[in-house]
PDB file of C-alpha atoms in Angstrom:
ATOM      1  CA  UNK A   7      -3.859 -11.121   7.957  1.00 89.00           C
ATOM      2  CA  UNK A   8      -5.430  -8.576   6.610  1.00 95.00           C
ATOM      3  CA  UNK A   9      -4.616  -7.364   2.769  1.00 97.00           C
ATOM      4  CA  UNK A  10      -5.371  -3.564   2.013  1.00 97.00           C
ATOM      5  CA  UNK A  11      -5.264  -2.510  -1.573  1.00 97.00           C
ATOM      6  CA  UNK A  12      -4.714   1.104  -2.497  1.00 98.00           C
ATOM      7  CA  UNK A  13      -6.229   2.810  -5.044  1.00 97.00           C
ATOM      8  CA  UNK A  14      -5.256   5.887  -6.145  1.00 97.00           C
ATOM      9  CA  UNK A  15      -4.885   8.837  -9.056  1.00 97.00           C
ATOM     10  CA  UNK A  16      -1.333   8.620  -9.951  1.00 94.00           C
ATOM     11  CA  UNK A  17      -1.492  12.029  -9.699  1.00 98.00           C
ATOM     12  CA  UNK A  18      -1.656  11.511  -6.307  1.00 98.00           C
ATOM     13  CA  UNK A  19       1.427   8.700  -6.074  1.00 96.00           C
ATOM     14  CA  UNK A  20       3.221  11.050  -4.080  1.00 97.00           C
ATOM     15  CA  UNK A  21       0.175  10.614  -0.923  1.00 98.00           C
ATOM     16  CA  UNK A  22      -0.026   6.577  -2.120  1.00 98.00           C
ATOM     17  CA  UNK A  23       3.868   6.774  -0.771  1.00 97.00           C
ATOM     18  CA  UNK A  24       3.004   8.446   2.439  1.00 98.00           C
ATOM     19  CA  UNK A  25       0.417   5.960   3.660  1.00 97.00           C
ATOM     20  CA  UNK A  26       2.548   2.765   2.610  1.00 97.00           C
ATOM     21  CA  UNK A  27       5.322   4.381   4.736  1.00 97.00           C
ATOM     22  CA  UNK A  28       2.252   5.023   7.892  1.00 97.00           C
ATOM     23  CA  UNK A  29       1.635   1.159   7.074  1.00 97.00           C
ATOM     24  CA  UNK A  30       4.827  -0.481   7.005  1.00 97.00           C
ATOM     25  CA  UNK A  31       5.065  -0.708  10.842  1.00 96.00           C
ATOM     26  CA  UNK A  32       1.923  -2.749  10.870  1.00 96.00           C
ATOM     27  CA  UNK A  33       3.132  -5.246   7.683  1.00 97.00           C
ATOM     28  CA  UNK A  34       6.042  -5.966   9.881  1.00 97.00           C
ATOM     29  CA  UNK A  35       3.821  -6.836  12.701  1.00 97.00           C
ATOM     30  CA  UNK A  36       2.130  -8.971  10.250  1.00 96.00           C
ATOM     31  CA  UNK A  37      -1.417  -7.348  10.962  1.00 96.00           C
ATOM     32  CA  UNK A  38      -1.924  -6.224   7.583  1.00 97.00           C
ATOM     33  CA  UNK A  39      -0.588  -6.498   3.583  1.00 97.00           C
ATOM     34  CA  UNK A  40      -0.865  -3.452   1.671  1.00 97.00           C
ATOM     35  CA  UNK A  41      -1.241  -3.463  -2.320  1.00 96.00           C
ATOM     36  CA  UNK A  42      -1.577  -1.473  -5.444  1.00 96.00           C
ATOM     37  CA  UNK A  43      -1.764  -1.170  -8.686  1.00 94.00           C
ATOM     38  CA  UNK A  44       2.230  -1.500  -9.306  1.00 92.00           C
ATOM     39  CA  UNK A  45       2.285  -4.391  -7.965  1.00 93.00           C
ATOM     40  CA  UNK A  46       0.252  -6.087 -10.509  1.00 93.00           C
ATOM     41  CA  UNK A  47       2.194  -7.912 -13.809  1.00 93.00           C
ATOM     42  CA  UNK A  48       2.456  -6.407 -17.281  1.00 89.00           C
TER      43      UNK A  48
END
């Protein structure tokens, strides 16, 4: 599997959203992983 990690302004969150939501379809196919920035602990 594939992981893909997104980085991005967070002026620009708003776009960051978009593509996760293009993504999802292929995360449930288990083709890829998407990541970012959020995702990473305090």
């Amino acid at each position: 599997m594939k992981r893909i990690f997104i980085s991005y302004s967070h002026q620009d969150e708003e776009w960051k959203d978009i593509l996760v939501t293009q993504l999802k379809e292929l995360e449930m196919q288990g083709v890829c992983r998407t990541w970012d920035d959020s995702q990473i602990p305090p």
